[in-house]
Structure formats: C-alpha cells, structure tokens
Amino acid sequence: VKDEDMSEDDFLGGELNFGLGCNGRVHVLFERLATAIPLLDLIRQVRDTQQPVTIATLIRSDSPKIKVPEMKVGTRIYLDEYLKPESLADVYLKRNMASNSNTVIDDVLLNAIEKLSKHKFHKKNAEYIKLTGELELQATGDRQHETEWLLQRICPQNRLLICGAGNDVIPLVTMAKLQDWHVTVIDSRPQYATRLRFSQADSVLCLALDDSETLLKLSTGAAVAVMSHSLTQDRARLAVLLEHSAHYHYLGQLGPRYRTERLIREISETSANPHILADGIRKLHYPIGYKLGGEGPEALALSIMAQMSAVIHGHAPQTILPNSQYNLQTSVQSDVNNYKNDYAHD
C-alpha cells in the first residue's frame, strides 16, 4: 500500500489522525505472520554475532503490465549470501534455483542481486531503490521491467563499556539502554559492581585490574568511558587501552584535564614503549563529554552520550544560528595533543 502526503489541505484529516504532514511518501507492507519469521531470526543473529547483514525487500513490481509471472511483493533477498568471491550467477543457481523454477523471475532476481549488491550505504541504513532492466521474452520480445526495493543494513547494537561503577554511572546506563545500546559495567570493587545496582546493564563484572585480556575483549568495537573516580583503577585501565587504540571506537576519561594529564604522564613514564601510546592519546577525549550545561549525574550522562554518538556516527555538533542557517562548529572538544607535548594545568 502506498500513500502520498502531497498537500496540507488534501490530507489535513490524515495528518491529524496519523501524524502525516511531511510531504513525503509512505509504503506499508502487510505480511501474514507465520510460526517461523526468518526476519526476526536474522535480527537475533545480528545481535548474537555482532555482524551486520544486508537485506532487500521487494515492495513493487510491474510484472503484470508486461504479462510475465509476477514476483511476490515481500520477496526478500539476503544479499550477504551473494557477496562471496565466487560468481553471483553460480551462487544464485546453486542455492536458489530449482529445476522447475521460472526463468523470467530468476532473471529479474539475478539482475536485482547484481545491482543491489553494489549499493553503498552512506548516512542511512535503509534506502528506497528503483531498478529497471530488459527481459528477453519469447512471445513479445525484449521488454523493460521495473522493480522497487527497500534496501536495509541491519547493524549490531552500539556497545558501551563503562570502567567504573559509581553512582554517576547509573544514569549513563539508563540513557544508553534507552537508545538500545549494549552496556557492560566493570569495576574492581565487588561492592560496587553488582547486578542490584545496575539492573538495566547487559553485563556487570567485577574485573581485576591486571585482567588486560578481558578488558581488551570487552572494549573491541565499543565506546569506552573510564569513570571510576579511582586513580589506581583509571590508571590501570587507561594504560591498557591507550596501547591498543585500534580496539575501540571511542575512549573518554572523566575528570578535569590536569588529572587525566597526570595519568597520561605516569603511564608514559612507566611504559616500556611510550611511543605506542601516541595513537591512543590522540583518540582520548578528556574531559569526557560535551559542554552542554546543566549539573548532576543526569546532565553528565547526556553530555557523554552526545559525544560518543557524534564520534561513532562521524558527526560534529551543529549550532542553529539566528538566521536558521546551520554551521558546523569549528572547535569541538575531540582529539587531544600529542603525548610529547607538555601537560599544562587548566
């Protein structure tokens, strides 16, 4: 079903009832529910394996217009099956085409697979794509065929590792879960790292300071916030994380600049190879979070989530000017100075 919201006057009733009014187009796909729902299984697989998948769903086909067998609206193609070194045609024939399959439909699907597999996502993980192609029909000769697809990239949850289990971590966990992030809280103090204190977190661990292997495993592909309020803990966690900057997408340290600079200096002085810390220090955000104003743990959590989300998605903050024009901020708290620079107190 396709509904176009073209004018405010024509669709005032619909706007009030259904929240329309953006001068856009809405496609609604009705599907029968079955006992097995492969799409839900696929989403569960993405969450379990932390590996993204790409699917294409047919939302329109003009097969009836050219008198060829109609492809069913709702047909899904799991494109990752075809992004392999072997030939697309070979894979498709081997896995999907039975001996009694319809060659016209097979040609349409193969054409779609070849074109959709080449698509590159940019900012959005779902896009509407229209495909056209020529079909060789014995009765009527070559005819152009058109299909419309919803192309989706189903990505794993963003992951957050919080090193520290103080009271100010609780609203950060809550805010991350509101955005469906996977959250792990670690602390070396057993009285802090408890499930009772962090019931919303996906995982709560009492992790020894010398367990570098587990720390690196948890930080892989994650955003990491170091905020234990303990110099000993923060120093131990940072020493490992700064040496392995390729593991995580984001690293932030809570506390004033002079405190973090002291930690960096002490880690550099005791490191066997201080030069290996350089990439991690450039990637470190301190003080953690954007200066959004406000006070208290909730305001801190908001500022941290804002910065982590901006870094992970590759966006800089935007300021709305009085004339309603947007301008990228030229100065954003992000990468820090090279570790060789002198550490100055604020």
XYZ file of C-alpha atoms in Angstrom:
346
model
C 0.000 0.000 0.000
C 1.397 3.389 -0.984
C 0.132 6.676 0.400
C 1.429 10.062 -0.743
C 1.139 13.076 1.559
C 1.084 15.797 -1.070
C -0.678 18.796 0.406
C -1.765 20.130 3.743
C -5.299 20.856 2.574
C -5.930 17.457 0.973
C -4.638 15.455 3.909
C -5.476 17.569 6.929
C -7.609 14.814 8.422
C -4.923 12.205 7.822
C -2.270 14.487 9.262
C -4.238 14.911 12.468
C -5.009 11.212 12.781
C -1.756 9.634 11.659
C 0.940 12.260 12.202
C 1.480 12.958 8.495
C 2.311 16.342 7.042
C 5.926 15.971 5.849
C 5.079 15.986 2.124
C 6.543 12.505 1.843
C 5.562 9.046 0.659
C 4.717 6.100 2.875
C 4.881 2.453 1.799
C 3.123 -0.015 4.102
C 3.854 -3.706 3.586
C 1.249 -6.083 5.065
C 2.573 -9.581 5.694
C 0.960 -12.673 7.123
C 2.509 -13.866 10.355
C 3.797 -17.411 10.347
C 5.141 -19.682 13.045
C 8.654 -19.100 11.737
C 9.633 -15.494 10.997
C 13.058 -15.553 9.272
C 13.498 -11.781 9.533
C 13.230 -11.837 13.331
C 15.665 -14.758 13.433
C 18.046 -12.691 11.319
C 17.820 -9.722 13.696
C 18.528 -12.050 16.617
C 21.525 -13.441 14.713
C 22.927 -9.928 14.198
C 22.658 -9.215 17.923
C 24.291 -12.517 18.869
C 27.150 -12.460 16.349
C 27.703 -8.672 16.226
C 27.906 -8.989 12.432
C 25.746 -6.756 10.165
C 23.631 -8.129 7.344
C 22.035 -6.569 4.263
C 18.569 -7.490 3.011
C 16.421 -6.260 0.124
C 12.611 -6.445 0.227
C 10.528 -6.168 -2.938
C 7.803 -3.529 -2.459
C 6.598 -3.200 -6.076
C 6.934 -4.993 -9.394
C 5.375 -4.191 -12.761
C 5.320 -7.837 -13.896
C 1.553 -7.841 -14.607
C 1.953 -4.935 -17.041
C 4.269 -6.918 -19.288
C 2.412 -10.221 -18.859
C 5.128 -12.210 -17.145
C 4.780 -14.259 -13.960
C 4.535 -11.882 -11.022
C 7.178 -11.800 -8.311
C 5.511 -11.649 -4.930
C 5.676 -8.341 -3.118
C 7.502 -9.020 0.126
C 10.138 -11.232 -1.517
C 13.378 -10.850 0.466
C 16.914 -11.298 -0.735
C 19.650 -11.821 1.844
C 22.430 -10.116 -0.063
C 25.288 -11.227 2.182
C 24.820 -14.714 0.747
C 25.986 -13.403 -2.602
C 28.865 -11.176 -1.504
C 31.312 -14.023 -1.902
C 34.367 -14.498 -4.147
C 32.563 -16.927 -6.464
C 30.317 -15.797 -9.291
C 26.980 -14.264 -8.309
C 25.276 -16.278 -11.003
C 26.853 -19.516 -9.802
C 25.855 -18.877 -6.207
C 22.317 -17.980 -7.164
C 21.888 -21.017 -9.404
C 23.380 -23.308 -6.789
C 21.361 -22.090 -3.804
C 18.090 -20.719 -5.090
C 17.129 -22.078 -8.500
C 15.272 -25.381 -8.635
C 14.999 -27.367 -11.854
C 11.391 -26.248 -12.308
C 11.957 -22.578 -11.449
C 10.626 -19.812 -13.666
C 13.462 -18.397 -15.774
C 11.875 -14.948 -16.136
C 11.573 -14.478 -12.379
C 15.069 -15.890 -11.951
C 16.416 -13.321 -14.431
C 14.696 -10.498 -12.555
C 16.060 -11.652 -9.192
C 19.555 -12.188 -10.535
C 19.531 -8.715 -12.083
C 18.377 -7.275 -8.738
C 21.037 -9.149 -6.790
C 23.803 -7.920 -9.052
C 22.695 -4.287 -8.810
C 21.682 -4.203 -5.148
C 24.894 -5.898 -4.040
C 26.890 -2.989 -5.472
C 24.990 -0.365 -3.473
C 26.994 1.590 -0.906
C 25.239 2.919 2.165
C 26.172 6.421 3.260
C 24.451 8.006 6.240
C 21.287 5.923 6.403
C 20.909 2.172 6.900
C 17.682 1.957 4.860
C 17.117 3.250 1.348
C 14.461 3.051 -1.351
C 15.826 1.867 -4.702
C 14.139 1.579 -8.098
C 15.612 -0.873 -10.608
C 14.943 -1.241 -14.321
C 16.141 -3.932 -16.683
C 15.474 -5.631 -20.001
C 13.837 -9.068 -20.101
C 14.081 -11.452 -23.049
C 10.532 -12.718 -23.597
C 9.924 -15.339 -26.288
C 6.390 -14.165 -27.072
C 6.760 -10.386 -27.020
C 10.466 -9.769 -27.399
C 12.565 -7.597 -25.075
C 10.523 -5.600 -22.583
C 11.623 -3.261 -19.826
C 10.881 -4.434 -16.305
C 10.804 -2.221 -13.205
C 11.005 -3.158 -9.541
C 11.141 -1.137 -6.322
C 13.076 -2.335 -3.301
C 13.641 -1.431 0.323
C 17.347 -1.986 0.967
C 18.258 -2.334 4.658
C 21.514 -2.696 6.514
C 20.739 -4.338 9.856
C 23.583 -3.394 12.178
C 24.546 -4.733 15.610
C 23.816 -2.707 18.704
C 26.262 0.009 19.605
C 28.295 -1.225 22.546
C 29.300 0.749 25.629
C 31.926 -0.328 28.156
C 31.948 1.683 31.372
C 35.045 1.310 33.549
C 33.722 2.285 36.937
C 30.565 1.555 38.922
C 29.903 4.698 40.920
C 26.505 6.294 41.360
C 27.047 8.646 38.414
C 27.245 5.615 36.117
C 23.617 4.631 36.796
C 22.005 7.379 34.640
C 24.561 6.738 31.889
C 23.490 3.083 31.769
C 19.836 4.151 31.679
C 20.397 6.628 28.863
C 22.405 4.146 26.793
C 19.718 1.488 27.173
C 17.060 3.978 26.047
C 18.983 4.037 22.751
C 19.221 0.231 22.679
C 22.964 0.102 23.292
C 24.579 -2.993 24.731
C 26.063 -1.911 28.061
C 28.775 -3.544 30.168
C 29.862 -2.139 33.538
C 33.151 -3.215 35.137
C 34.826 -2.330 38.426
C 37.491 -3.975 40.568
C 35.458 -3.324 43.730
C 32.930 -6.130 44.343
C 30.671 -3.956 46.497
C 30.216 -1.586 43.524
C 29.983 -3.993 40.585
C 26.682 -5.658 41.462
C 23.646 -6.557 39.394
C 21.444 -4.983 42.063
C 22.988 -1.557 41.376
C 22.904 -1.884 37.579
C 19.816 -3.926 36.775
C 19.474 -2.375 33.302
C 23.021 -3.204 32.175
C 23.525 -6.216 29.944
C 26.584 -7.300 31.910
C 28.150 -6.310 35.248
C 31.604 -7.669 36.056
C 33.998 -7.380 38.961
C 37.174 -7.291 36.890
C 40.654 -7.422 38.362
C 42.986 -4.589 37.382
C 45.514 -6.993 35.869
C 42.966 -8.756 33.629
C 44.033 -7.000 30.442
C 42.786 -9.781 28.186
C 39.165 -9.443 29.289
C 39.360 -5.638 29.181
C 40.540 -5.685 25.568
C 37.898 -8.224 24.606
C 35.132 -6.098 26.127
C 36.435 -2.905 24.513
C 36.626 -4.308 20.983
C 34.269 -2.340 18.751
C 32.863 -0.428 21.733
C 32.723 3.074 23.116
C 34.661 3.140 26.386
C 34.061 5.529 29.283
C 36.641 5.482 32.099
C 34.983 6.952 35.180
C 35.797 5.031 38.358
C 36.852 8.110 40.420
C 39.855 5.997 41.447
C 43.327 6.997 40.290
C 44.525 3.417 40.662
C 41.699 1.954 38.608
C 41.728 4.642 35.939
C 45.493 4.388 35.538
C 45.353 0.615 35.126
C 42.512 0.733 32.593
C 43.994 3.625 30.593
C 47.437 2.003 30.455
C 45.947 -0.964 28.602
C 43.502 0.967 26.443
C 45.972 3.614 25.269
C 48.291 0.885 23.991
C 45.504 -0.757 21.955
C 43.678 2.138 20.333
C 42.560 0.062 17.341
C 40.225 -1.983 19.541
C 37.605 0.650 20.364
C 35.661 3.352 18.503
C 35.728 5.908 21.298
C 37.623 6.466 24.558
C 36.748 9.092 27.154
C 38.147 9.873 30.592
C 36.126 11.533 33.343
C 37.714 14.254 35.438
C 39.498 17.591 34.988
C 42.225 17.895 32.372
C 45.094 18.101 34.857
C 44.033 14.795 36.448
C 43.980 12.972 33.089
C 47.268 14.576 32.035
C 48.818 13.350 35.265
C 47.621 9.815 34.477
C 48.993 10.021 30.938
C 52.340 11.255 32.219
C 52.603 8.468 34.800
C 51.627 5.826 32.239
C 54.181 7.180 29.751
C 56.950 7.154 32.371
C 56.357 3.502 33.258
C 55.669 2.234 29.732
C 58.324 0.111 28.048
C 57.475 1.789 24.750
C 55.892 5.243 25.285
C 55.613 5.834 21.533
C 52.947 3.129 21.284
C 50.646 5.316 23.395
C 50.517 8.142 20.849
C 47.505 6.920 18.831
C 45.525 6.179 21.964
C 46.236 9.612 23.441
C 45.149 11.294 20.203
C 41.930 9.268 20.356
C 41.268 10.039 24.035
C 38.541 12.569 24.874
C 39.033 14.418 28.147
C 37.261 15.741 29.985
C 34.709 13.265 28.681
C 31.524 14.643 27.116
C 30.407 17.900 25.506
C 29.857 21.087 27.475
C 26.072 21.196 27.260
C 25.382 22.934 30.545
C 23.449 21.539 33.462
C 24.592 19.869 36.658
C 24.410 16.442 38.209
C 24.876 12.836 37.015
C 21.993 13.034 34.536
C 23.460 16.076 32.774
C 26.843 14.346 32.709
C 25.298 11.225 31.178
C 23.637 13.332 28.475
C 26.904 15.057 27.593
C 28.771 11.732 27.412
C 26.148 10.052 25.231
C 26.070 13.074 22.916
C 29.827 12.961 22.368
C 30.031 9.192 21.966
C 27.168 9.164 19.461
C 28.709 12.014 17.457
C 32.108 10.302 17.283
C 30.726 6.859 16.413
C 28.496 8.226 13.652
C 31.104 10.660 12.347
C 29.106 13.805 13.069
C 30.283 17.080 14.559
C 27.815 19.106 16.647
C 25.786 21.728 14.807
C 24.743 25.157 16.018
C 21.494 26.785 14.894
C 22.251 30.406 14.041
C 19.702 33.216 14.426
C 19.062 33.213 10.661
C 18.233 29.479 10.860
C 21.282 28.529 8.813
C 23.392 25.653 10.066
C 27.096 25.986 10.663
C 29.478 23.254 11.719
C 31.359 24.144 14.847
C 34.996 24.634 14.017
C 36.164 23.987 17.543
C 34.942 20.781 19.191
C 36.449 19.004 22.167
C 37.883 15.919 20.459
C 41.392 14.634 19.909
C 43.999 15.676 22.442
C 47.519 16.969 21.917
C 50.330 14.611 21.122
C 51.723 12.876 24.188
C 55.085 14.600 23.671
C 53.583 17.994 24.398
C 53.947 19.472 27.863
C 50.918 18.860 30.038
C 49.563 22.207 31.197
C 47.100 22.622 34.042
C 43.792 24.374 33.382
